[in-house]
CSV table of C-alpha atoms in Angstrom, one decimal:
chain,number,residue,atom,x,y,z
T,313,MET,CA,188.4,111.4,104.5
T,314,GLN,CA,189.6,107.9,105.4
T,315,PRO,CA,190.5,105.5,102.5
T,316,LEU,CA,188.3,102.5,102.0
T,317,VAL,CA,190.0,99.5,103.3
T,318,ILE,CA,188.9,96.0,102.2
T,319,SER,CA,190.4,93.1,104.0
T,320,ALA,CA,190.8,89.5,102.8
T,321,ALA,CA,188.2,88.5,105.4
T,322,ASP,CA,185.7,90.9,103.8
T,323,VAL,CA,186.4,89.5,100.3
T,324,SER,CA,186.2,85.9,101.6
T,325,GLY,CA,182.9,86.6,103.4
T,326,LEU,CA,181.4,88.3,100.2
T,327,VAL,CA,182.5,85.3,98.0
T,328,GLY,CA,181.1,82.9,100.5
T,329,ARG,CA,177.7,84.6,100.7
T,330,LEU,CA,177.5,84.4,96.9
T,331,TRP,CA,179.1,81.1,96.4
T,332,TRP,CA,176.6,78.9,98.2
T,333,PRO,CA,173.4,80.3,96.6
T,334,SER,CA,175.1,80.2,93.2
T,335,LEU,CA,175.6,76.4,93.5
T,336,ARG,CA,171.9,75.7,94.2
T,337,VAL,CA,170.7,78.2,91.6
T,338,GLY,CA,173.3,76.8,89.1
T,339,GLY,CA,171.9,73.3,89.5
T,340,PHE,CA,168.4,74.7,89.1
T,341,VAL,CA,169.3,76.4,85.8
T,342,LEU,CA,170.9,73.2,84.6
T,343,ALA,CA,167.7,71.2,85.0
T,344,ALA,CA,164.8,73.6,85.0
T,345,PRO,CA,162.5,74.0,81.9
T,346,ILE,CA,163.3,76.9,79.5
T,347,ALA,CA,166.4,77.9,81.4
T,348,SER,CA,168.2,74.6,80.5
T,349,GLU,CA,167.5,74.8,76.8
T,350,VAL,CA,170.5,74.1,74.6
T,351,ALA,CA,169.6,77.1,72.4
T,352,ILE,CA,170.3,79.5,75.3
T,353,PRO,CA,174.0,80.5,75.3
T,354,ALA,CA,176.1,79.4,78.2
T,355,ARG,CA,177.1,83.0,79.0
T,356,ILE,CA,173.5,84.0,79.4
T,357,LYS,CA,172.9,81.1,81.8
T,358,ILE,CA,176.0,82.1,83.8
T,359,VAL,CA,174.8,85.7,84.1
T,360,PHE,CA,171.3,84.6,85.0
T,361,THR,CA,172.7,82.3,87.7
T,362,LEU,CA,174.8,85.0,89.3
T,363,ALA,CA,172.1,87.6,89.1
T,364,LEU,CA,169.5,85.2,90.7
T,365,ALA,CA,172.0,84.1,93.3
T,366,PHE,CA,172.7,87.7,94.2
T,367,LEU,CA,169.0,88.4,94.7
T,368,LEU,CA,168.6,85.2,96.8
T,369,ALA,CA,171.8,85.7,98.8
T,370,PRO,CA,170.0,87.4,101.8
T,371,LEU,CA,167.9,84.2,102.2
T,372,ALA,CA,170.8,81.9,102.0
T,373,ALA,CA,172.4,82.0,105.4
T,374,ALA,CA,175.4,79.7,105.6
T,375,PRO,CA,177.1,78.7,108.9
T,376,ALA,CA,180.1,81.0,109.7
T,377,SER,CA,182.3,78.0,110.4
T,378,LEU,CA,181.6,76.4,107.0
T,379,SER,CA,184.7,76.9,104.8
T,380,ILE,CA,184.6,76.6,101.0
T,381,PHE,CA,187.8,74.6,100.8
T,382,SER,CA,187.2,72.2,103.6
T,383,ALA,CA,185.9,68.6,103.3
T,384,ALA,CA,182.6,69.6,104.8
T,385,GLY,CA,182.5,72.5,102.3
T,386,MET,CA,183.0,70.2,99.4
T,387,LEU,CA,180.2,67.9,100.5
T,388,THR,CA,177.9,70.9,101.0
T,389,ALA,CA,178.7,72.2,97.5
T,390,VAL,CA,177.7,68.9,96.0
T,391,GLN,CA,174.6,68.8,98.1
T,392,GLU,CA,173.6,72.3,97.1
T,393,LEU,CA,174.1,71.5,93.4
T,394,LEU,CA,171.9,68.3,93.8
T,395,ILE,CA,169.1,70.2,95.5
T,396,GLY,CA,169.0,72.7,92.7
T,397,VAL,CA,169.0,70.0,90.1
T,398,ALA,CA,166.2,68.1,91.9
T,399,ILE,CA,163.9,71.2,92.1
T,400,GLY,CA,164.4,71.8,88.3
T,401,MET,CA,164.3,68.2,87.3
T,402,VAL,CA,160.9,67.5,88.8
T,403,MET,CA,159.4,70.2,86.6
T,404,GLN,CA,161.4,69.1,83.6
T,405,LEU,CA,159.9,65.6,84.0
T,406,ALA,CA,156.5,67.0,83.1
T,407,PHE,CA,157.7,68.2,79.8
T,408,ASP,CA,159.5,65.0,79.1
T,409,GLY,CA,156.3,63.2,79.8
T,410,LEU,CA,154.5,65.4,77.3
T,411,THR,CA,157.1,64.8,74.7
T,412,PHE,CA,156.9,61.0,75.3
T,413,ALA,CA,153.1,61.2,75.0
T,414,GLY,CA,153.4,63.0,71.6
T,415,GLN,CA,156.0,60.4,70.5
T,416,THR,CA,153.6,57.6,71.4
T,417,ILE,CA,150.7,59.1,69.5
T,418,SER,CA,153.0,59.8,66.5
T,419,MET,CA,154.1,56.2,66.4
T,420,THR,CA,150.6,54.9,66.7
T,421,MET,CA,149.2,57.1,63.9
T,422,GLY,CA,152.2,56.6,61.6
T,423,LEU,CA,153.9,59.9,62.0
T,424,GLY,CA,157.0,58.6,63.7
T,425,PHE,CA,159.1,59.4,60.6
T,426,SER,CA,158.2,63.1,60.8
T,427,THR,CA,160.8,64.6,63.1
T,428,LEU,CA,162.2,68.0,64.0
T,429,ILE,CA,165.1,69.2,66.1
T,430,ASP,CA,164.0,70.0,69.6
T,431,PRO,CA,165.8,73.2,70.6
T,432,GLN,CA,165.4,72.3,74.3
T,433,ARG,CA,167.3,69.0,74.0
T,434,GLY,CA,169.2,69.3,70.8
T,435,ALA,CA,167.8,66.0,69.5
T,436,SER,CA,165.3,64.9,66.9
T,437,VAL,CA,161.8,64.3,68.2
T,438,PRO,CA,158.5,63.6,66.3
T,439,VAL,CA,156.6,66.7,65.2
T,440,LEU,CA,153.6,65.9,67.3
T,441,GLY,CA,155.7,65.5,70.4
T,442,GLN,CA,157.2,68.9,69.8
T,443,ILE,CA,153.7,70.4,69.3
T,444,ILE,CA,152.4,69.0,72.6
T,445,SER,CA,155.6,70.1,74.3
T,446,ILE,CA,155.1,73.7,73.0
T,447,MET,CA,151.5,73.6,74.2
T,448,GLY,CA,152.7,72.5,77.6
T,449,THR,CA,155.3,75.3,77.7
T,450,LEU,CA,152.7,77.9,76.8
T,451,SER,CA,150.4,76.6,79.5
T,452,TYR,CA,153.3,76.7,82.0
T,453,LEU,CA,154.0,80.3,81.2
T,454,ALA,CA,150.3,81.3,81.1
T,455,ILE,CA,149.7,80.3,84.7
T,456,ASN,CA,153.1,81.8,85.8
T,457,GLY,CA,154.5,78.5,86.5
T,458,HIS,CA,158.0,79.9,86.2
T,459,LEU,CA,157.3,82.3,89.0
T,460,VAL,CA,156.0,79.5,91.2
T,461,LEU,CA,159.1,77.5,90.5
T,462,LEU,CA,161.4,80.4,91.4
T,463,GLY,CA,159.3,80.9,94.5
T,464,ALA,CA,159.9,77.3,95.5
T,465,LEU,CA,163.6,77.8,94.9
T,466,ALA,CA,163.7,80.8,97.1
T,467,ASN,CA,161.7,79.0,99.8
T,468,SER,CA,164.1,76.1,99.7
T,469,PHE,CA,166.8,78.3,101.4
T,470,GLN,CA,164.5,78.6,104.4
T,471,THR,CA,163.2,75.0,104.6
T,472,MET,CA,166.5,73.4,103.5
T,473,PRO,CA,169.2,75.7,104.9
T,474,ILE,CA,172.8,75.6,103.6
T,475,GLY,CA,175.1,73.3,105.5
T,476,ALA,CA,172.3,71.0,106.9
T,477,ALA,CA,171.8,67.4,106.0
T,478,ASN,CA,169.0,68.1,103.5
T,479,ILE,CA,169.5,65.2,101.1
T,480,ASP,CA,168.5,62.0,102.8
T,481,ARG,CA,166.6,58.8,101.9
T,482,ASP,CA,163.3,60.5,102.2
T,483,PHE,CA,164.3,63.4,99.9
T,484,LEU,CA,165.5,61.0,97.2
T,485,LEU,CA,162.4,58.8,97.6
T,486,ALA,CA,160.2,61.9,97.3
T,487,VAL,CA,161.9,62.9,94.0
T,488,ALA,CA,161.5,59.3,92.6
T,489,THR,CA,157.9,59.0,93.7
T,490,TRP,CA,156.9,62.4,92.2
T,491,GLY,CA,158.8,61.6,89.0
T,492,ALA,CA,156.8,58.4,88.6
T,493,ARG,CA,153.5,60.1,89.3
T,494,ILE,CA,154.3,62.9,86.8
T,495,PHE,CA,155.3,60.5,84.1
T,496,GLU,CA,152.2,58.5,84.7
T,497,THR,CA,150.1,61.7,84.3
T,498,GLY,CA,151.8,62.5,81.1
T,499,LEU,CA,151.0,59.1,79.7
T,500,LEU,CA,147.3,59.7,80.6
T,501,VAL,CA,147.3,62.7,78.3
T,502,ALA,CA,148.0,60.4,75.3
T,503,LEU,CA,145.8,57.5,76.4
T,504,PRO,CA,142.5,58.6,74.8
T,505,ALA,CA,144.1,59.1,71.4
T,506,MET,CA,146.1,55.9,71.7
T,507,ILE,CA,143.0,53.9,72.5
T,508,ALA,CA,141.1,55.4,69.5
T,509,LEU,CA,144.0,54.6,67.2
T,510,VAL,CA,144.3,51.1,68.5
T,511,ILE,CA,140.6,50.6,67.7
T,512,VAL,CA,141.2,51.9,64.2
T,513,ASN,CA,144.1,49.5,63.7
T,514,MET,CA,142.0,46.6,65.0
T,515,ALA,CA,139.2,47.5,62.5
T,516,LEU,CA,141.7,47.5,59.7
T,517,GLY,CA,143.0,44.1,60.8
T,518,VAL,CA,139.4,42.7,60.8
T,519,VAL,CA,138.9,44.2,57.2
T,520,ALA,CA,142.1,42.6,56.1
T,521,ARG,CA,140.9,39.2,57.3
T,522,ALA,CA,137.5,39.6,55.8
T,523,ALA,CA,138.7,40.9,52.4
T,524,PRO,CA,142.2,39.7,51.8
T,525,GLN,CA,142.1,41.0,48.2
T,526,LEU,CA,142.1,44.6,49.4
T,527,ASN,CA,145.5,46.3,49.5
T,528,LEU,CA,145.4,47.6,53.1
T,529,PHE,CA,149.1,48.4,53.0
T,530,GLY,CA,148.2,51.1,50.5
T,531,ILE,CA,145.2,52.6,52.2
T,532,GLY,CA,145.9,51.6,55.8
T,533,PHE,CA,148.5,54.3,56.4
T,534,THR,CA,146.2,57.0,55.0
T,535,VAL,CA,143.2,55.8,57.0
T,536,THR,CA,145.2,55.7,60.2
T,537,LEU,CA,146.7,59.1,59.6
T,538,LEU,CA,143.3,60.7,58.8
T,539,CYS,CA,141.7,59.1,61.9
T,540,GLY,CA,144.6,60.2,64.0
T,541,PHE,CA,144.2,63.9,63.0
T,542,PHE,CA,140.5,63.6,63.5
T,543,VAL,CA,141.0,62.2,67.0
T,544,LEU,CA,143.4,64.9,67.8
T,545,MET,CA,141.1,67.7,66.6
T,546,VAL,CA,138.1,66.3,68.5
T,547,GLY,CA,140.1,65.6,71.7
T,548,LEU,CA,142.1,68.8,71.6
T,549,ASP,CA,140.1,70.3,74.5
T,550,GLY,CA,140.7,67.1,76.6
T,551,ILE,CA,144.4,67.2,75.7
T,552,MET,CA,144.7,70.8,76.9
T,553,THR,CA,142.9,69.9,80.1
T,554,GLY,CA,145.3,67.0,80.7
T,555,ILE,CA,148.3,69.3,80.0
T,556,SER,CA,147.0,71.9,82.5
T,557,SER,CA,146.4,69.2,85.1
T,558,LEU,CA,149.9,67.9,84.6
T,559,ILE,CA,151.5,71.3,85.0
T,560,ASP,CA,149.5,72.0,88.2
T,561,THR,CA,150.4,68.6,89.6
T,562,THR,CA,154.0,69.1,88.9
T,563,LEU,CA,154.1,72.6,90.5
T,564,GLN,CA,152.4,71.1,93.5
T,565,ALA,CA,155.0,68.4,93.6
T,566,VAL,CA,157.9,70.9,93.6
T,567,VAL,CA,156.3,73.0,96.4
T,568,GLU,CA,155.7,69.9,98.5
T,569,LEU,CA,159.2,68.6,97.8
T,570,VAL,CA,160.7,71.8,99.1
T,571,GLY,CA,158.2,72.2,102.0
T,572,ALA,CA,158.6,68.6,103.1
T,573,HIS,CA,162.0,69.4,104.7
T,574,PRO,CA,161.4,72.1,107.3
T,575,ALA,CA,164.4,73.7,108.9
T,576,GLY,CA,165.7,71.7,111.8
T,577,ALA,CA,163.7,68.6,111.0
T,578,HIS,CA,166.5,66.3,109.8
């Protein structure tokens, strides 16, 4: 029985086949929803990155002439990291839009002082923003959005091969354009509630002018708060429809962002 001989070239080839997909997957884990949460330990993120990179390695064919320690290899490493961040960041913008929508409603109805620590960002956000963000996360998981996002990541190795000039002006413009559209859609989720609360505040202003002797500073906060909760309860179905539409639009944006750069079309 002949002994197993492993040469330095074999080790270098194995490391190279795992190195390139690990960079793109690592950037994805840094920016993607749920996977990028601060509450998740760094060791779990590293293990998840390596395991996912190992599974996607057969799809990530890198040029044989591309060396890890060359100047071209360094530029390719940065590009792979940015591609992964871009794929995850587009989806993350949807949840940021939902959080901002909740913050806007909270400030309008007088709940801006009520905050909680967001485990995903490690910062204090209004409770209503956290609730809407949780609703968005549950909707995202219910429609298997995480699987669609992983599928887009796997497809990116075919449409945006390693070592090619994948990041160009069109790619960056597509990320910025989709980010603006997603953020706009997130604001539309909060628009009905904001309009209703603005009407309530205008009505209180008219009452204050008509009856200056009333102490609206004492009852105005209570009226605005009660009207805000009433609007949220009545419009809950519409809010959920807007959240589902936002998640679907964002997933479509990720798929189109990856599919817009077919292999060889650079």
